[in-house]
Coordinates of C-alpha atoms in Angstrom, one line a residue:
Chain A
M1 CA 0.5 1.0 -226.1
K2 CA 0.2 4.3 -227.8
Q3 CA 0.1 4.4 -231.6
F4 CA 2.4 6.7 -233.3
E5 CA 2.0 8.2 -236.7
N6 CA 5.4 6.9 -237.8
N7 CA 6.4 4.6 -235.1
A8 CA 10.3 3.7 -235.3
L9 CA 9.2 0.1 -235.6
S10 CA 5.8 -1.2 -236.6
I11 CA 5.5 -5.1 -236.8
T12 CA 2.2 -6.5 -238.0
A13 CA 1.1 -10.3 -238.2
L14 CA 4.8 -11.3 -238.6
T15 CA 5.4 -15.2 -239.0
K16 CA 8.3 -17.1 -239.7
V17 CA 8.4 -20.7 -240.6
Y18 CA 11.7 -22.6 -240.7
G19 CA 12.0 -25.5 -242.8
K20 CA 8.3 -27.0 -243.5
D21 CA 6.8 -27.0 -240.1
F22 CA 8.8 -25.2 -237.5
E23 CA 6.8 -22.1 -236.6
A24 CA 9.4 -19.6 -235.0
L25 CA 7.2 -16.6 -235.0
K26 CA 3.4 -17.1 -235.0
G27 CA 1.8 -13.8 -235.9
I28 CA 3.8 -11.0 -233.9
D29 CA 2.2 -7.4 -233.6
L30 CA 4.6 -4.9 -232.1
Q31 CA 4.9 -1.2 -232.1
V32 CA 8.1 0.7 -230.8
A33 CA 7.7 4.5 -230.3
P34 CA 10.5 6.9 -231.8
G35 CA 12.9 7.5 -229.0
D36 CA 11.8 4.5 -226.8
F37 CA 14.3 2.4 -225.0
F38 CA 12.4 -1.1 -225.6
A39 CA 13.4 -4.5 -224.4
L40 CA 12.4 -7.7 -226.0
L41 CA 12.6 -10.5 -223.5
G42 CA 12.2 -14.3 -223.7
P43 CA 13.8 -17.6 -223.0
N44 CA 16.2 -19.2 -225.6
G45 CA 14.4 -20.2 -228.8
A46 CA 11.7 -17.8 -228.1
G47 CA 11.9 -16.1 -231.4
K48 CA 13.7 -12.9 -230.2
S49 CA 16.7 -13.2 -232.5
T50 CA 14.3 -14.1 -235.5
I51 CA 12.5 -10.8 -235.2
I52 CA 15.7 -9.0 -235.2
G53 CA 17.1 -11.0 -238.1
I54 CA 13.9 -10.1 -240.0
I55 CA 14.1 -6.3 -239.0
C56 CA 17.8 -6.1 -240.5
S57 CA 16.9 -8.7 -243.5
L58 CA 19.1 -11.6 -242.3
V59 CA 16.1 -13.5 -242.1
R60 CA 13.5 -13.8 -244.5
K61 CA 9.8 -13.5 -243.3
S62 CA 7.1 -15.9 -244.1
S63 CA 4.4 -13.3 -243.9
G64 CA 3.5 -10.1 -242.2
S65 CA 4.9 -6.5 -242.6
V66 CA 7.7 -4.7 -240.9
T67 CA 7.9 -0.9 -241.3
I68 CA 10.8 1.1 -239.9
F69 CA 10.2 4.9 -239.3
G70 CA 7.4 4.5 -241.9
K71 CA 9.4 2.7 -244.6
N72 CA 8.2 -0.8 -245.5
I73 CA 11.1 -3.1 -245.7
D74 CA 9.7 -4.9 -248.7
E75 CA 8.6 -1.9 -250.7
D76 CA 11.3 0.6 -249.5
F77 CA 14.3 -1.6 -248.8
S78 CA 17.0 0.8 -249.1
A79 CA 15.4 3.6 -247.2
A80 CA 14.1 1.1 -244.3
K81 CA 17.9 -0.1 -244.0
Q82 CA 19.5 3.4 -243.7
F83 CA 17.5 3.7 -240.5
V84 CA 18.7 0.6 -238.8
G85 CA 21.9 -0.1 -237.0
V86 CA 22.3 -3.7 -235.7
V87 CA 24.8 -5.4 -233.0
P88 CA 24.3 -9.1 -233.4
Q89 CA 24.8 -11.6 -230.5
E90 CA 28.1 -13.1 -232.1
F91 CA 31.2 -11.4 -233.3
N92 CA 30.8 -10.9 -237.1
F93 CA 33.5 -8.7 -238.4
N94 CA 36.7 -9.7 -240.1
Q95 CA 39.0 -10.6 -237.4
F96 CA 42.0 -9.8 -239.5
E97 CA 40.9 -6.1 -240.2
K98 CA 41.8 -3.3 -237.9
P99 CA 38.9 -1.5 -236.1
L100 CA 39.3 1.6 -238.1
D101 CA 39.1 -0.1 -241.3
I102 CA 36.1 -1.9 -240.2
L103 CA 34.3 1.0 -239.5
I104 CA 35.3 3.0 -242.5
T105 CA 34.4 0.1 -244.8
Q106 CA 30.9 -0.4 -243.0
A107 CA 30.3 3.2 -243.7
G108 CA 31.1 2.7 -247.3
Y109 CA 28.4 0.1 -247.6
Y110 CA 26.0 2.7 -246.6
G111 CA 27.2 5.2 -249.3
I112 CA 29.3 7.5 -246.8
P113 CA 32.6 8.4 -248.4
A114 CA 35.6 7.5 -246.4
T115 CA 36.5 11.1 -245.5
V116 CA 33.3 11.6 -243.6
A117 CA 33.4 8.1 -242.3
A118 CA 36.9 8.6 -240.9
G119 CA 35.7 11.6 -238.6
R120 CA 32.7 9.5 -237.2
A121 CA 35.1 6.3 -236.8
E122 CA 37.3 8.5 -234.6
K123 CA 34.1 10.0 -232.8
Y124 CA 32.8 6.4 -231.8
L125 CA 36.1 4.9 -231.3
K126 CA 36.8 7.4 -228.6
Q127 CA 33.5 7.4 -227.1
L128 CA 33.7 3.5 -226.8
G129 CA 37.4 3.6 -225.5
L130 CA 38.9 1.8 -228.6
W131 CA 40.7 4.8 -230.2
D132 CA 44.0 3.4 -228.9
K133 CA 43.2 0.0 -230.6
R134 CA 42.2 1.4 -234.0
N135 CA 45.3 0.0 -235.9
I136 CA 45.7 -3.3 -234.4
A137 CA 44.0 -6.5 -235.9
S138 CA 40.5 -7.0 -234.6
R139 CA 41.4 -10.7 -233.5
N140 CA 43.7 -9.3 -230.7
L141 CA 41.0 -7.4 -228.9
S142 CA 39.5 -8.6 -225.6
G143 CA 35.9 -9.8 -225.8
G144 CA 34.5 -6.8 -224.3
M145 CA 36.5 -4.7 -226.9
K146 CA 35.0 -6.8 -229.6
R147 CA 31.5 -6.2 -228.4
R148 CA 32.2 -2.4 -228.3
L149 CA 33.6 -2.3 -231.8
M150 CA 30.3 -4.0 -233.1
V151 CA 28.5 -1.1 -231.2
A152 CA 30.7 1.6 -232.9
R153 CA 30.3 -0.2 -236.3
A154 CA 26.5 -0.3 -235.8
L155 CA 26.5 3.6 -235.2
I156 CA 28.9 4.6 -238.0
H157 CA 25.8 5.3 -240.4
E158 CA 24.2 7.2 -237.3
P159 CA 20.9 5.1 -237.6
K160 CA 17.8 6.2 -236.0
L161 CA 17.0 2.8 -234.6
L162 CA 19.8 0.9 -233.0
V163 CA 19.1 -2.9 -232.3
L164 CA 21.2 -4.8 -229.9
D165 CA 20.8 -8.7 -229.4
E166 CA 22.4 -9.4 -225.9
P167 CA 24.8 -6.7 -226.2
T168 CA 26.4 -7.5 -222.8
A169 CA 26.1 -11.3 -222.9
G170 CA 29.4 -12.7 -221.3
V171 CA 30.9 -9.1 -220.3
D172 CA 32.2 -8.3 -216.8
I173 CA 30.2 -6.1 -214.6
E174 CA 32.3 -2.9 -215.2
L175 CA 32.0 -3.2 -218.8
R176 CA 28.2 -3.9 -218.8
R177 CA 27.7 -0.6 -216.6
S178 CA 29.8 1.4 -219.1
M179 CA 27.7 0.1 -222.0
W180 CA 24.5 0.9 -220.1
A181 CA 25.8 4.3 -219.6
F182 CA 26.7 4.8 -223.3
L183 CA 23.4 3.2 -224.5
K184 CA 21.5 5.7 -222.3
K185 CA 23.5 8.5 -223.6
I186 CA 22.7 7.9 -227.4
N187 CA 19.1 7.2 -226.4
K188 CA 18.7 10.7 -224.6
Q189 CA 20.4 12.2 -227.8
G190 CA 17.4 10.6 -229.8
T191 CA 18.4 7.1 -231.0
T192 CA 15.5 4.5 -230.6
I193 CA 16.8 1.4 -229.0
I194 CA 15.7 -2.1 -228.8
L195 CA 17.8 -4.6 -227.1
T196 CA 17.1 -8.4 -226.3
T197 CA 18.7 -9.6 -223.2
H198 CA 18.9 -12.3 -220.6
Y199 CA 19.8 -10.1 -217.8
L200 CA 16.3 -8.8 -216.6
E201 CA 18.1 -6.4 -214.4
E202 CA 19.7 -4.7 -217.7
A203 CA 16.0 -4.4 -219.1
E204 CA 14.6 -3.0 -215.5
S205 CA 17.5 -0.6 -215.4
L206 CA 17.5 0.5 -219.2
C207 CA 14.3 0.3 -220.8
R208 CA 10.9 2.1 -220.5
N209 CA 8.9 -0.4 -222.4
V210 CA 9.1 -4.1 -222.8
A211 CA 7.6 -7.1 -224.6
I212 CA 8.1 -10.5 -223.4
I213 CA 8.0 -13.3 -226.1
D214 CA 7.6 -17.0 -225.7
R215 CA 7.3 -19.9 -228.3
G216 CA 6.7 -17.3 -231.1
R217 CA 4.0 -15.2 -229.3
I218 CA 4.2 -11.8 -227.5
I219 CA 2.7 -12.9 -224.0
Q220 CA 3.2 -9.4 -222.4
N221 CA 3.8 -5.9 -224.1
T222 CA 3.8 -3.0 -221.8
S223 CA 5.9 -0.4 -219.8
I224 CA 8.4 -1.9 -217.4
R225 CA 6.6 0.2 -214.5
E226 CA 3.3 -1.7 -215.4
L227 CA 5.0 -5.0 -215.4
I228 CA 6.7 -4.5 -212.0
K229 CA 3.3 -3.6 -210.6
K230 CA 2.0 -7.0 -211.4
L231 CA 4.2 -8.4 -208.9
N232 CA 2.1 -9.8 -206.4
K233 CA 4.8 -11.7 -204.3
E234 CA 8.5 -11.4 -203.2
T235 CA 10.9 -14.0 -201.9
F236 CA 13.3 -13.0 -199.2
I237 CA 16.4 -14.6 -197.6
I238 CA 16.5 -14.1 -194.0
D239 CA 20.0 -14.6 -191.8
I240 CA 19.5 -15.2 -188.5
K241 CA 21.8 -14.9 -185.3
D242 CA 21.6 -18.2 -183.8
K243 CA 21.5 -21.6 -185.5
I244 CA 18.3 -23.6 -185.2
D245 CA 17.4 -27.1 -185.9
V246 CA 13.8 -27.0 -186.6
C247 CA 12.2 -24.4 -189.0
P248 CA 9.8 -22.1 -187.4
E249 CA 6.2 -21.8 -188.5
V250 CA 4.4 -18.4 -188.9
V251 CA 0.9 -18.2 -190.0
N252 CA 0.4 -16.5 -193.7
Y253 CA 4.3 -16.6 -194.0
P254 CA 5.4 -20.0 -195.4
L255 CA 9.2 -20.3 -194.2
S256 CA 11.5 -23.0 -195.3
M257 CA 15.3 -23.4 -194.1
L258 CA 18.0 -23.0 -196.4
D259 CA 20.4 -24.0 -193.7
A260 CA 21.0 -23.8 -189.9
S261 CA 21.3 -19.8 -190.1
S262 CA 19.1 -18.9 -193.0
L263 CA 15.5 -19.0 -193.9
E264 CA 13.6 -18.3 -197.1
V265 CA 10.1 -16.6 -197.2
S266 CA 7.7 -15.6 -199.8
V267 CA 5.7 -12.6 -198.8
D268 CA 2.3 -11.3 -200.5
K269 CA 2.9 -7.9 -201.7
N270 CA 0.1 -6.4 -199.4
R271 CA 1.4 -8.2 -196.5
S272 CA 3.6 -6.3 -193.7
I273 CA 6.9 -7.8 -193.1
N274 CA 6.9 -6.3 -189.7
D275 CA 4.5 -9.0 -188.5
L276 CA 7.0 -11.8 -189.6
F277 CA 9.8 -10.3 -187.5
K278 CA 7.6 -9.9 -184.5
A279 CA 6.6 -13.4 -184.9
L280 CA 10.0 -14.6 -185.3
N281 CA 11.2 -12.5 -182.4
E282 CA 8.6 -14.0 -180.2
Q283 CA 10.0 -17.6 -181.0
G284 CA 13.3 -16.2 -179.9
I285 CA 14.7 -15.9 -183.3
Q286 CA 16.7 -12.7 -184.1
V287 CA 17.0 -11.5 -187.7
L288 CA 20.5 -10.2 -188.7
S289 CA 19.8 -9.3 -192.4
M290 CA 17.4 -9.7 -195.2
R291 CA 17.7 -9.6 -199.0
N292 CA 15.7 -10.4 -202.2
K293 CA 16.1 -13.9 -203.4
A294 CA 16.1 -12.9 -207.1
N295 CA 15.5 -9.8 -209.2
R296 CA 12.0 -9.1 -209.1
L297 CA 11.4 -8.7 -212.7
E298 CA 12.9 -12.4 -213.1
E299 CA 10.3 -14.0 -211.0
L300 CA 7.5 -12.2 -212.8
F301 CA 9.3 -13.3 -216.1
F302 CA 9.5 -16.9 -214.9
D303 CA 5.7 -16.8 -213.8
L304 CA 4.6 -15.6 -217.1
V305 CA 6.5 -17.8 -219.3
E306 CA 5.5 -20.7 -216.9
K307 CA 1.8 -19.6 -217.5
N308 CA 2.3 -19.5 -221.3
L309 CA 3.7 -22.9 -221.2
V310 CA 0.7 -24.4 -219.1
S311 CA -1.6 -22.8 -221.7
A312 CA 0.3 -24.0 -224.7
D313 CA 0.2 -27.6 -223.4
G314 CA -3.5 -26.9 -222.7
E315 CA -3.9 -26.0 -226.4
A316 CA -1.7 -28.9 -227.6
S317 CA -3.9 -31.3 -225.6
D318 CA -7.1 -29.9 -227.1
E319 CA -5.9 -30.4 -230.5
Chain B
M1 CA 20.7 5.0 -252.2
N2 CA 21.4 7.5 -254.9
N3 CA 24.0 7.0 -257.6
Q4 CA 27.0 8.5 -255.7
Q5 CA 26.1 6.4 -252.7
K6 CA 26.1 3.4 -254.9
W7 CA 29.5 4.4 -256.4
V8 CA 31.0 4.8 -252.7
A9 CA 29.4 1.3 -252.0
F10 CA 30.9 -0.2 -254.9
S11 CA 34.3 1.3 -254.7
T12 CA 34.5 0.4 -250.9
I13 CA 34.0 -3.3 -251.8
V14 CA 36.6 -3.1 -254.6
R15 CA 39.0 -1.3 -252.2
R16 CA 38.5 -3.9 -249.5
E17 CA 39.2 -6.6 -251.8
I18 CA 42.3 -5.3 -253.2
R19 CA 43.5 -4.5 -249.5
R20 CA 42.9 -8.2 -248.7
F21 CA 44.9 -9.8 -251.3
M22 CA 47.6 -7.1 -251.0
R23 CA 47.8 -8.0 -247.3
I24 CA 48.3 -11.5 -247.8
W25 CA 50.6 -11.1 -250.8
P26 CA 52.8 -14.1 -249.8
Q27 CA 49.7 -16.5 -250.3
T28 CA 48.0 -14.6 -253.2
L29 CA 50.9 -13.0 -255.4
V30 CA 54.0 -15.0 -254.8
P31 CA 53.0 -18.7 -255.1
P32 CA 51.5 -18.4 -258.6
V33 CA 54.7 -16.4 -259.8
I34 CA 57.0 -19.2 -258.4
T35 CA 54.7 -22.1 -260.1
M36 CA 54.8 -20.1 -263.4
A37 CA 58.6 -19.7 -263.2
L38 CA 58.9 -23.5 -262.7
Y39 CA 56.6 -24.0 -265.8
F40 CA 58.7 -21.8 -267.9
V41 CA 61.8 -23.2 -266.9
I42 CA 60.7 -27.1 -267.1
F43 CA 58.1 -26.9 -270.1
G44 CA 59.6 -23.8 -271.8
K45 CA 63.4 -24.2 -271.6
L46 CA 64.3 -27.9 -270.3
I47 CA 61.6 -29.8 -272.2
G48 CA 60.6 -27.3 -274.7
S49 CA 64.2 -27.1 -276.4
R50 CA 63.4 -30.9 -277.1
I51 CA 60.0 -30.5 -278.4
G52 CA 61.1 -27.8 -281.0
E53 CA 58.0 -26.2 -282.6
M54 CA 54.4 -26.1 -282.0
S55 CA 52.2 -24.4 -284.7
D56 CA 55.2 -23.0 -286.3
L57 CA 56.4 -21.4 -283.0
P58 CA 59.2 -22.2 -280.6
Y59 CA 57.4 -24.2 -277.9
I60 CA 58.1 -21.4 -275.3
Q61 CA 56.4 -18.9 -277.2
F62 CA 53.2 -21.2 -277.7
V63 CA 53.3 -22.3 -274.1
A64 CA 53.7 -18.7 -272.5
P65 CA 50.3 -17.2 -273.6
G66 CA 48.4 -20.4 -272.2
L67 CA 50.4 -20.2 -268.8
I68 CA 49.7 -16.5 -268.6
M69 CA 46.0 -17.2 -269.2
M70 CA 46.1 -20.1 -266.6
S71 CA 47.2 -17.8 -263.9
I72 CA 44.5 -15.2 -264.7
I73 CA 41.9 -18.0 -264.4
T74 CA 43.3 -19.5 -261.3
N75 CA 43.7 -16.2 -259.6
S76 CA 40.5 -14.6 -260.5
Y77 CA 38.5 -17.6 -259.4
A78 CA 40.4 -18.0 -256.0
N79 CA 40.1 -14.4 -255.0
V80 CA 36.5 -14.4 -255.2
V81 CA 35.8 -17.9 -253.8
S82 CA 38.1 -17.5 -251.0
S83 CA 37.2 -14.1 -250.1
F84 CA 33.4 -14.6 -250.4
F85 CA 33.7 -17.9 -248.6
G86 CA 35.8 -16.5 -245.9
S87 CA 33.1 -13.4 -245.4
K88 CA 30.5 -16.2 -245.0
F89 CA 32.6 -18.3 -242.6
Q90 CA 33.4 -15.4 -240.3
R91 CA 29.9 -14.1 -241.0
N92 CA 31.3 -10.5 -241.7
I93 CA 29.4 -10.8 -245.0
E94 CA 26.3 -9.8 -242.8
E95 CA 28.1 -6.5 -242.6
L96 CA 27.0 -6.1 -246.4
L97 CA 23.7 -8.0 -246.1
V98 CA 22.5 -5.5 -243.4
S99 CA 23.4 -2.6 -245.4
P100 CA 21.3 -0.8 -248.3
T101 CA 23.9 -1.8 -250.9
P102 CA 21.9 -3.4 -253.8
N103 CA 23.0 -6.9 -254.7
W104 CA 24.1 -6.1 -258.2
I105 CA 26.8 -3.9 -256.6
I106 CA 27.8 -6.5 -254.2
L107 CA 28.3 -9.0 -257.0
T108 CA 30.2 -6.3 -259.3
G109 CA 32.2 -5.3 -256.3
Y110 CA 33.4 -8.8 -255.6
V111 CA 34.0 -9.5 -259.2
V112 CA 36.1 -6.5 -259.8
G113 CA 38.0 -7.6 -256.9
G114 CA 38.8 -10.9 -258.4
M115 CA 39.5 -9.5 -261.6
S116 CA 42.0 -7.2 -260.3
R117 CA 44.0 -9.9 -258.7
G118 CA 43.7 -12.2 -261.7
I119 CA 44.8 -9.4 -264.1
G120 CA 47.5 -8.3 -261.5
V121 CA 49.0 -11.8 -261.4
G122 CA 48.7 -12.0 -265.1
L123 CA 50.8 -8.9 -265.6
I124 CA 53.5 -10.3 -263.2
V125 CA 53.6 -13.5 -265.1
T126 CA 53.8 -11.8 -268.4
L127 CA 56.7 -9.7 -267.3
L128 CA 58.3 -13.1 -266.0
S129 CA 57.8 -14.6 -269.5
L130 CA 59.7 -11.9 -271.0
Y131 CA 62.9 -13.3 -269.2
F132 CA 62.3 -16.6 -271.0
A133 CA 60.9 -15.6 -274.4
E134 CA 60.5 -12.7 -276.7
F135 CA 56.8 -11.5 -277.7
S136 CA 55.3 -8.6 -279.9
L137 CA 51.7 -8.0 -279.2
H138 CA 49.8 -9.1 -282.5
S139 CA 46.6 -7.5 -281.2
I140 CA 46.1 -5.5 -278.4
P141 CA 42.4 -5.2 -278.5
V142 CA 41.8 -9.1 -278.6
T143 CA 44.4 -9.4 -275.9
I144 CA 42.9 -6.7 -273.6
G145 CA 39.4 -8.1 -274.6
I146 CA 40.0 -11.7 -273.7
V147 CA 41.9 -11.0 -270.5
L148 CA 39.1 -8.9 -269.0
M149 CA 36.3 -11.2 -270.2
T150 CA 38.2 -14.4 -268.9
A151 CA 38.8 -12.8 -265.4
L152 CA 35.2 -11.8 -265.4
M153 CA 33.9 -15.2 -266.2
F154 CA 36.1 -16.8 -263.6
S155 CA 35.4 -14.4 -261.0
L156 CA 31.6 -15.0 -261.4
A157 CA 32.2 -18.8 -261.3
G158 CA 34.1 -18.3 -258.1
L159 CA 31.4 -16.1 -256.5
I160 CA 28.7 -18.9 -257.4
N161 CA 31.1 -21.7 -255.8
A162 CA 31.5 -19.5 -252.5
I163 CA 27.7 -19.0 -252.2
F164 CA 27.1 -22.8 -252.5
A165 CA 30.0 -23.6 -250.2
N166 CA 29.4 -24.8 -246.8
S167 CA 33.0 -25.9 -245.8
F168 CA 36.6 -25.1 -247.0
D169 CA 36.3 -28.6 -248.8
D170 CA 33.5 -27.1 -250.9
I171 CA 35.7 -24.1 -252.2
S172 CA 38.6 -26.6 -253.2
I173 CA 36.5 -29.3 -254.9
I174 CA 35.9 -27.4 -258.1
P175 CA 39.3 -25.9 -258.7
T176 CA 40.9 -29.3 -258.1
F177 CA 38.5 -31.5 -260.0
V178 CA 36.9 -29.3 -262.6
L179 CA 39.2 -26.2 -263.4
T180 CA 42.6 -27.8 -263.3
P181 CA 41.6 -30.6 -265.7
L182 CA 39.8 -28.2 -267.9
I183 CA 42.9 -25.8 -268.0
Y184 CA 45.4 -28.7 -268.7
L185 CA 42.9 -30.0 -271.5
G186 CA 42.5 -26.5 -272.7
G187 CA 45.1 -26.1 -275.3
V188 CA 47.7 -24.6 -272.9
F189 CA 50.4 -27.0 -273.5
Y190 CA 49.5 -28.3 -276.8
S191 CA 47.4 -27.5 -280.2
I192 CA 44.3 -29.4 -280.3
D193 CA 45.1 -30.2 -284.0
L194 CA 47.3 -32.8 -282.4
L195 CA 44.3 -34.6 -281.1
G196 CA 42.4 -37.2 -283.1
G197 CA 38.8 -36.6 -284.3
L198 CA 36.8 -37.7 -281.2
W199 CA 39.0 -35.7 -278.5
K200 CA 39.3 -33.1 -280.5
A201 CA 35.4 -32.6 -281.0
I202 CA 35.2 -33.3 -277.1
S203 CA 37.8 -30.4 -276.6
L204 CA 35.7 -28.0 -278.3
F205 CA 33.2 -28.2 -275.3
N206 CA 35.9 -26.9 -273.1
P207 CA 35.5 -23.1 -272.7
I208 CA 39.0 -22.5 -271.7
L209 CA 40.2 -23.7 -275.1
Y210 CA 38.6 -20.7 -276.4
M211 CA 40.1 -18.2 -273.9
V212 CA 43.5 -19.7 -274.4
N213 CA 43.6 -19.6 -278.2
A214 CA 41.9 -16.1 -278.2
F215 CA 44.9 -14.8 -275.9
R216 CA 47.4 -16.8 -278.0
Y217 CA 46.2 -15.0 -281.0
G218 CA 46.3 -11.6 -279.4
M219 CA 49.9 -12.3 -278.2
V220 CA 51.4 -14.3 -281.1
G221 CA 48.8 -14.2 -283.9
I222 CA 48.1 -17.9 -283.9
T223 CA 44.9 -19.9 -282.9
D224 CA 43.1 -23.2 -283.3
I225 CA 39.8 -21.8 -283.4
N226 CA 37.6 -18.8 -284.5
I227 CA 38.4 -15.8 -282.5
V228 CA 34.9 -14.3 -283.1
G229 CA 33.4 -17.7 -281.8
S230 CA 35.9 -17.3 -278.5
F231 CA 34.5 -13.9 -277.7
A232 CA 31.0 -15.1 -278.2
M233 CA 31.5 -18.3 -276.2
V234 CA 33.2 -16.2 -273.2
G235 CA 30.5 -13.5 -273.5
L236 CA 27.6 -16.2 -273.4
F237 CA 29.3 -18.1 -270.5
S238 CA 29.8 -14.6 -268.5
A239 CA 26.3 -13.5 -269.1
L240 CA 24.8 -16.7 -268.0
L241 CA 27.1 -16.8 -264.8
F242 CA 26.4 -13.2 -263.9
T243 CA 22.4 -14.0 -264.3
V244 CA 22.8 -17.1 -262.0
A245 CA 25.0 -15.3 -259.2
L246 CA 22.7 -12.3 -259.2
F247 CA 19.7 -14.5 -258.8
L248 CA 21.2 -16.4 -256.0
L249 CA 22.2 -13.1 -254.1
E250 CA 18.6 -11.9 -254.8
K251 CA 17.2 -15.0 -253.4
G252 CA 19.6 -15.0 -250.4
S253 CA 20.4 -18.7 -251.0
R254 CA 22.9 -20.0 -248.2
L255 CA 23.0 -16.2 -247.0
R256 CA 19.9 -15.5 -245.4
S257 CA 17.8 -18.1 -243.4

């Protein structure tokens, strides 16, 4: 990855030990360029939320350094914090307060007077479809509205870096798509965005660069495009016209039966699928339709995490 | 943050705190007034008329300053402990922790919020007491000074309690088992001259005794103890509590993992 003079985020040799011996982060190095849309992927417990917690100072690091737009969080705490807006995974606003009050109060914590904050609150509440709900107690908002309220709150001081910890977890498809559109828009306007997500489809459609973290280490840090190039196999589900009792055999195409009228096959990236159709046709099997079994990125993700698991086990047994 | 931004952050916290206790006034303002009205009726009028005089004053005049101080203490403490712990419990304290607001501003913002409620309730109870007894202020500076310092000290104590608290039980233990006994044994209802040597000596370790007596001096001009000593004691405790509270916030104890 390219090095920039003033990266939006620059993390060097970051470690975090919880308690006496649980190493959540084992020396993370990460650079995020200004204007990037960056995904931080990893299974549960990988260390994603710990990294975000350290960036926004809710978690104390054990060692290493974190710099946000050139400001070190240890040396220039106040300036570094002005640059960051954070949307946490869990709802963390006062459920008894009104959305408008929550936003104006949050702006106040950044030193923004209420008169200025009121204008910004109106702008973001309107953009996120919450203006009509501005004066009701936040506990009465739906789950999706609460999540959008947290996005509006994170933007109220107009940060240069927006960090979102699983922003669309548990929201319906329509809302997820509208959230994506909104995030794309503010990224286009210049806000650097880092998000963690379990939805790999989300990373694939939103982000330009990605780091995959597992067991406190970054195991892959590249562009989404490069990552997808690494895919060497795809799994397809094939629906067939007539029911069959025995799974057909085709050389170089390992088929398995899912049920009497559908098959699963794993195909090398450089092998043509036409040969498979031809071979099936010769055996009297007509293909009705075909679809990807899973998201391509998802397959690669599991592959990488699995490899890391094997190498971690290897290291453990060497010790 | 420049000074203007710091002022905005501070006033935001204070405004939010005042808005909170005004929004839930049936829980924050009405109960202490009803409780104190009952104290005035029972201890002041019904029992007080049979007690006669205490320290050469009608009993209702003796007990009223103590009751006013009691409401200031309990409300200053209760406001900060419940507000700060509530923010921890709902995790909206994170809104402040991720912001550039310095810890000393967070501390003073919450404390001024707590003082506002303590003094506000104290004022209402004072107005209520005028229905039962007549007062003329003996010393305005002493009265105002001790009210401010007492509200400050117990707001700070409430904040420390809230930082350590992990459950709602933890925020009621100190008020129930420490604060209430100290208030009742702090010369609110009697002069410590009534106590024997040992109990009188033990009472002198109770900081509330100093506050109640200083306030009583400010209002009616009598006290069991030295006024300068009272201010010194309250000032010392407040400075100590401020240092502890700021240290805990800087360290992020029970707030940052």
